[in-house]
Amino acid sequence: MRNIEPANLDQTTIIDGGSYVPADHHHPHLIIFSGINSGRRHKLKRGITTIGRSPTTDISLNDDRVSRVHCIIEWMGDTITIEDKASTNGTFVDSCRVSRAILSPGVIFQLGHSMMKIEFKTEAEIRLEESLLYSATFDTLTGIFNRYHFTKLASMEMAYASRHMLPVGIIMADIDDFKSVNDTYGHQWGDFVLSKFANIVIENKRTEDLVARYGGDEFIILPRGEISQETMYAYCERIRHALEDFKFSFDSAPIGITASIGFHFKKIEGDDPDTMVSDLIQHADQALYLAKEKGRNRTESLMNESPRLDTAPL
């Protein structure tokens, strides 16, 4: 006779067949599905919700074509309306510019580059969608962006840089002899090295810079704003030295882990944004392999010999 494990009442939920469990209520949410704010969801409140570029609005959009207070959404009774607040570039509902309109569920409206709609969702649906969005955006091991989301954001950054004639650059970093860490100490310690290296990169980057796990033990960084070949080299060296100085202890004496880094820098020439991202990554990757060939634990660039200068870091 098979043994039957007794129920643990401390971990068992007893359901009273006579009680009523209320269903999760549907609630209107503003869903942004296009533009730099894509993926954001906002639970609407009854009454008035302000939307604009200003951080003081209820829903703040990082969009240079959105006015500081662009429009308001009003939820009264069973009706949700949108009203333009004399915005520069207008409010569009179902492709038509409006001063005021009713927002039916699923109807698309647009502010600047941001497209959105109202959907009625339960909290359970929102939690599921947020979980799926996180998985599509972030690397689950390190908590930084994954390759797909990085290239999407980098393409937007290239479009901005092209419009404002700004120089751009990409950094690729790869942990030296990472396979030997897994083979010697196990994959659990290998995962710890990857997570720690991600933290080191985050601690040594600026808030606005983009960083992602590109794949395996390879990481990618896009410094934003004013950059030069010299400042990018200093940036790479700061990260490389930070990893070199950190000592890992795998149930034994501390050991050192190093990384090889390659970067590429160029001035915008008006190329297609996706092409620019691909070109920068390709050249940074070639510089990374050059660093490997020259002995590892070094920073290299394909543009002449990397400058060994006391430059102001990014």
Coordinates of C-alpha atoms in Angstrom, one line a residue:
M1 CA 0.0 0.0 0.0
R2 CA 1.4 3.4 -1.0
N3 CA 2.2 5.8 1.9
I4 CA 0.1 8.9 1.9
E5 CA 1.7 12.0 3.2
P6 CA -0.5 13.8 5.7
A7 CA -1.6 17.3 5.0
N8 CA 0.3 20.1 6.7
L9 CA -2.5 22.4 7.8
D10 CA 0.0 25.2 8.3
Q11 CA 0.6 25.2 4.6
T12 CA -2.8 24.2 3.4
T13 CA -5.6 26.7 2.4
I14 CA -9.0 25.5 3.5
I15 CA -11.8 26.7 1.2
D16 CA -15.3 27.1 2.7
G17 CA -17.6 25.8 0.0
G18 CA -20.3 28.2 1.2
S19 CA -18.2 31.4 1.0
Y20 CA -18.0 33.7 -2.0
V21 CA -14.6 34.7 -3.4
P22 CA -15.0 37.9 -5.4
A23 CA -13.6 38.0 -8.9
D24 CA -10.6 40.2 -9.7
H25 CA -12.1 43.5 -11.0
H26 CA -11.2 44.9 -14.3
H27 CA -9.7 48.4 -14.1
P28 CA -8.7 50.9 -16.9
H29 CA -4.9 51.0 -17.5
L30 CA -3.1 53.2 -20.0
I31 CA -0.8 51.0 -22.0
I32 CA 2.1 52.5 -24.0
F33 CA 3.2 50.3 -26.8
S34 CA 5.3 52.5 -29.1
G35 CA 8.2 55.0 -28.6
I36 CA 10.9 55.2 -26.0
N37 CA 8.3 54.7 -23.2
S38 CA 7.1 51.4 -24.8
G39 CA 6.0 48.8 -22.3
R40 CA 4.9 51.1 -19.5
R41 CA 1.5 50.6 -17.9
H42 CA -0.3 53.1 -15.7
K43 CA -3.4 52.3 -13.6
L44 CA -5.8 55.2 -14.1
K45 CA -7.4 57.0 -11.2
R46 CA -10.9 58.4 -11.1
G47 CA -11.0 62.1 -12.0
I48 CA -8.2 63.8 -13.9
T49 CA -4.7 62.4 -14.9
T50 CA -2.2 64.8 -16.4
I51 CA 0.2 63.6 -19.1
G52 CA 3.3 65.4 -20.4
R53 CA 7.1 65.8 -20.5
S54 CA 7.2 67.6 -17.1
P55 CA 8.1 65.4 -14.1
T56 CA 5.3 67.0 -12.2
T57 CA 2.6 65.4 -14.4
D58 CA 0.9 62.2 -13.2
I59 CA 2.3 60.3 -16.3
S60 CA 5.7 61.7 -17.4
L61 CA 6.9 60.8 -20.9
N62 CA 10.5 61.0 -22.0
D63 CA 9.6 62.3 -25.5
D64 CA 10.9 65.6 -27.0
R65 CA 7.8 66.0 -29.1
V66 CA 5.5 65.9 -26.0
S67 CA 4.7 69.3 -24.3
R68 CA 5.3 69.8 -20.7
V69 CA 1.6 69.4 -19.9
H70 CA 0.4 67.8 -23.1
C71 CA -3.1 66.6 -22.2
I72 CA -5.4 65.3 -19.5
I73 CA -7.4 62.1 -19.3
E74 CA -10.6 62.3 -17.2
W75 CA -12.4 59.2 -15.9
M76 CA -15.9 60.1 -14.8
G77 CA -18.6 57.4 -14.3
D78 CA -18.3 55.0 -17.2
T79 CA -16.7 57.4 -19.6
I80 CA -13.0 58.2 -20.2
T81 CA -12.1 61.3 -22.2
I82 CA -8.9 62.9 -23.4
E83 CA -8.4 66.7 -23.7
D84 CA -5.5 68.4 -25.4
K85 CA -3.9 71.3 -23.3
A86 CA -2.7 73.5 -26.2
S87 CA 0.2 71.1 -26.9
T88 CA 2.7 72.1 -29.6
N89 CA 2.5 68.9 -31.7
G90 CA -1.1 67.9 -30.9
T91 CA -3.1 65.0 -29.5
F92 CA -4.2 62.4 -32.0
V93 CA -7.0 59.8 -31.5
D94 CA -7.5 57.2 -34.1
S95 CA -5.1 59.2 -36.4
C96 CA -7.2 62.4 -36.1
R97 CA -6.0 65.5 -34.2
V98 CA -8.5 66.3 -31.5
S99 CA -9.0 68.9 -28.8
R100 CA -11.3 66.6 -26.8
A101 CA -12.5 63.0 -27.5
I102 CA -13.9 59.9 -25.8
L103 CA -11.4 57.1 -25.4
S104 CA -13.0 53.8 -26.0
P105 CA -11.1 50.6 -24.9
G106 CA -8.5 49.6 -27.5
V107 CA -8.6 52.9 -29.5
I108 CA -5.1 54.1 -30.3
F109 CA -4.1 57.6 -29.4
Q110 CA -0.7 59.3 -29.9
L111 CA 1.3 62.0 -28.1
G112 CA 4.5 62.8 -29.9
H113 CA 6.4 59.6 -30.7
S114 CA 4.4 57.7 -28.0
M115 CA 1.4 55.6 -29.0
M116 CA -0.9 54.2 -26.4
K117 CA -4.4 52.9 -25.6
I118 CA -6.8 52.2 -22.7
E119 CA -7.4 48.6 -21.8
F120 CA -9.4 47.2 -18.9
K121 CA -7.2 44.7 -17.0
T122 CA -7.3 42.7 -13.8
E123 CA -4.4 42.9 -11.4
A124 CA -3.5 39.3 -12.2
E125 CA -3.3 40.1 -15.9
I126 CA -1.1 43.1 -15.2
R127 CA 1.3 41.1 -13.0
L128 CA 1.6 38.4 -15.7
E129 CA 2.2 41.0 -18.4
E130 CA 4.8 42.8 -16.3
S131 CA 6.6 39.5 -15.7
L132 CA 6.6 38.8 -19.4
L133 CA 7.9 42.3 -20.1
Y134 CA 10.7 41.9 -17.6
S135 CA 11.8 38.6 -19.2
A136 CA 11.8 40.2 -22.6
T137 CA 13.8 43.2 -21.4
F138 CA 16.2 42.1 -18.7
D139 CA 18.8 39.3 -18.3
T140 CA 17.4 37.2 -15.5
L141 CA 20.9 36.3 -14.0
T142 CA 22.5 39.8 -13.9
G143 CA 19.4 42.1 -13.8
I144 CA 20.8 44.3 -16.6
F145 CA 19.3 44.7 -20.1
N146 CA 19.4 41.7 -22.5
R147 CA 20.9 41.8 -26.0
Y148 CA 17.5 42.4 -27.7
H149 CA 16.4 45.3 -25.6
F150 CA 19.9 46.9 -25.7
T151 CA 20.0 46.9 -29.5
K152 CA 16.5 48.4 -29.6
L153 CA 17.5 51.3 -27.2
A154 CA 20.9 51.7 -29.0
S155 CA 19.1 52.2 -32.3
M156 CA 17.0 55.0 -30.8
E157 CA 20.2 56.5 -29.4
M158 CA 21.8 56.4 -32.9
A159 CA 18.8 58.2 -34.4
Y160 CA 19.2 61.0 -31.7
A161 CA 22.9 61.2 -32.2
S162 CA 22.5 61.4 -36.0
R163 CA 19.9 64.2 -35.6
H164 CA 22.2 66.2 -33.3
M165 CA 25.5 65.3 -35.0
L166 CA 26.9 63.7 -31.9
P167 CA 29.8 61.1 -31.8
V168 CA 28.9 57.6 -30.7
G169 CA 30.8 54.6 -29.4
I170 CA 30.3 51.0 -28.2
I171 CA 32.3 49.0 -25.6
M172 CA 32.5 45.2 -25.6
A173 CA 33.9 43.4 -22.6
D174 CA 34.6 39.7 -22.2
I175 CA 35.8 37.8 -19.1
D176 CA 39.1 36.1 -19.6
D177 CA 39.3 32.3 -19.4
F178 CA 35.7 32.2 -18.1
K179 CA 35.3 28.5 -19.2
S180 CA 38.1 27.5 -16.7
V181 CA 36.0 29.1 -13.9
N182 CA 33.1 26.9 -14.8
D183 CA 35.2 23.8 -15.3
T184 CA 37.2 24.3 -12.0
Y185 CA 34.7 25.7 -9.6
G186 CA 31.3 24.9 -11.2
H187 CA 28.5 26.8 -12.9
Q188 CA 27.2 28.3 -9.7
W189 CA 30.5 30.2 -9.1
G190 CA 30.5 31.0 -12.8
D191 CA 27.1 32.7 -12.4
F192 CA 28.4 34.6 -9.4
V193 CA 31.3 35.9 -11.5
L194 CA 28.9 37.1 -14.2
S195 CA 26.7 38.8 -11.6
K196 CA 29.6 40.5 -9.9
F197 CA 31.1 41.7 -13.1
A198 CA 27.7 43.2 -14.1
N199 CA 27.6 45.0 -10.7
I200 CA 31.2 46.3 -11.3
V201 CA 30.2 47.7 -14.7
I202 CA 27.1 49.4 -13.1
E203 CA 29.1 50.9 -10.3
N204 CA 31.6 52.4 -12.8
K205 CA 29.2 53.7 -15.4
R206 CA 27.2 56.9 -15.5
T207 CA 23.5 56.7 -14.7
E208 CA 22.5 57.5 -18.3
D209 CA 24.8 54.9 -20.0
L210 CA 23.3 51.7 -21.4
V211 CA 24.7 48.4 -20.4
A212 CA 23.6 44.8 -21.2
R213 CA 24.7 41.2 -21.2
Y214 CA 25.3 40.6 -24.8
G215 CA 25.6 36.8 -24.5
G216 CA 27.5 34.3 -22.3
D217 CA 30.3 36.2 -20.6
E218 CA 30.3 39.1 -23.0
F219 CA 28.9 42.5 -22.0
I220 CA 28.2 45.6 -24.0
I221 CA 28.1 49.3 -23.0
L222 CA 26.9 52.4 -24.9
P223 CA 28.2 55.6 -23.3
R224 CA 25.7 58.5 -23.9
G225 CA 26.4 62.2 -24.5
E226 CA 29.8 63.8 -25.2
I227 CA 32.5 61.2 -25.7
S228 CA 35.9 60.9 -27.4
Q229 CA 38.4 58.2 -28.1
E230 CA 40.5 59.2 -25.1
T231 CA 37.6 59.4 -22.6
M232 CA 36.2 56.0 -23.9
Y233 CA 39.6 54.4 -23.3
A234 CA 39.7 55.8 -19.8
Y235 CA 36.2 54.5 -19.2
C236 CA 37.2 51.0 -20.3
E237 CA 40.3 51.0 -18.1
R238 CA 38.3 52.1 -15.1
I239 CA 36.1 49.0 -15.5
R240 CA 39.0 46.7 -16.2
H241 CA 41.0 47.8 -13.2
A242 CA 37.9 47.5 -10.9
L243 CA 37.5 43.8 -11.9
E244 CA 41.2 43.2 -11.7
D245 CA 41.3 44.6 -8.1
F246 CA 38.3 42.5 -6.9
K247 CA 39.3 39.1 -5.4
F248 CA 37.0 36.2 -5.8
S249 CA 37.1 33.4 -3.2
F250 CA 35.7 30.0 -4.3
D251 CA 36.0 28.0 -1.0
S252 CA 39.7 28.5 -1.3
A253 CA 42.4 31.2 -1.6
P254 CA 41.2 34.3 -3.3
I255 CA 41.8 34.4 -7.1
G256 CA 41.8 37.1 -9.6
I257 CA 39.4 37.5 -12.6
T258 CA 40.3 39.8 -15.5
A259 CA 38.5 41.0 -18.6
S260 CA 39.5 42.0 -22.1
I261 CA 37.8 45.1 -23.5
G262 CA 37.4 46.5 -27.0
F263 CA 35.7 49.7 -28.1
H264 CA 34.9 51.6 -31.2
F265 CA 34.3 55.3 -31.6
K266 CA 33.0 57.2 -34.7
K267 CA 31.5 60.5 -35.8
I268 CA 28.0 60.3 -37.1
E269 CA 27.7 60.2 -40.9
G270 CA 24.0 60.0 -41.3
D271 CA 23.7 56.3 -41.6
D272 CA 20.6 54.2 -40.9
P273 CA 20.4 53.8 -37.0
D274 CA 20.2 50.0 -37.2
T275 CA 23.2 50.0 -39.5
M276 CA 25.2 52.2 -37.2
V277 CA 24.5 49.9 -34.2
S278 CA 25.6 46.9 -36.2
D279 CA 28.7 48.6 -37.5
L280 CA 29.8 49.8 -34.0
I281 CA 29.2 46.4 -32.5
Q282 CA 31.2 44.7 -35.2
H283 CA 34.2 47.0 -34.8
A284 CA 34.1 46.9 -31.0
D285 CA 34.0 43.1 -31.2
Q286 CA 37.0 43.0 -33.5
A287 CA 38.9 45.3 -31.0
L288 CA 37.9 42.9 -28.2
Y289 CA 39.4 39.9 -30.1
L290 CA 42.5 42.1 -30.7
A291 CA 42.8 42.5 -26.9
K292 CA 42.6 38.8 -26.5
E293 CA 45.3 38.2 -29.1
K294 CA 47.6 40.7 -27.4
G295 CA 47.5 38.8 -24.1
R296 CA 44.1 39.5 -22.5
N297 CA 43.4 41.8 -19.5
R298 CA 43.8 44.9 -21.7
T299 CA 41.8 47.5 -23.6
E300 CA 42.1 47.9 -27.4
S301 CA 40.6 49.9 -30.2
L302 CA 41.0 49.5 -34.0
M303 CA 41.7 53.2 -34.4
N304 CA 45.5 53.3 -34.2
E305 CA 47.1 52.3 -30.9
S306 CA 45.0 52.9 -27.8
P307 CA 46.2 56.1 -26.2
R308 CA 47.9 55.6 -22.8
L309 CA 47.1 59.1 -21.5
D310 CA 46.0 60.6 -18.2
T311 CA 42.6 61.6 -19.5
A312 CA 39.5 62.7 -17.7
P313 CA 37.2 59.6 -17.5
L314 CA 33.6 59.5 -18.5

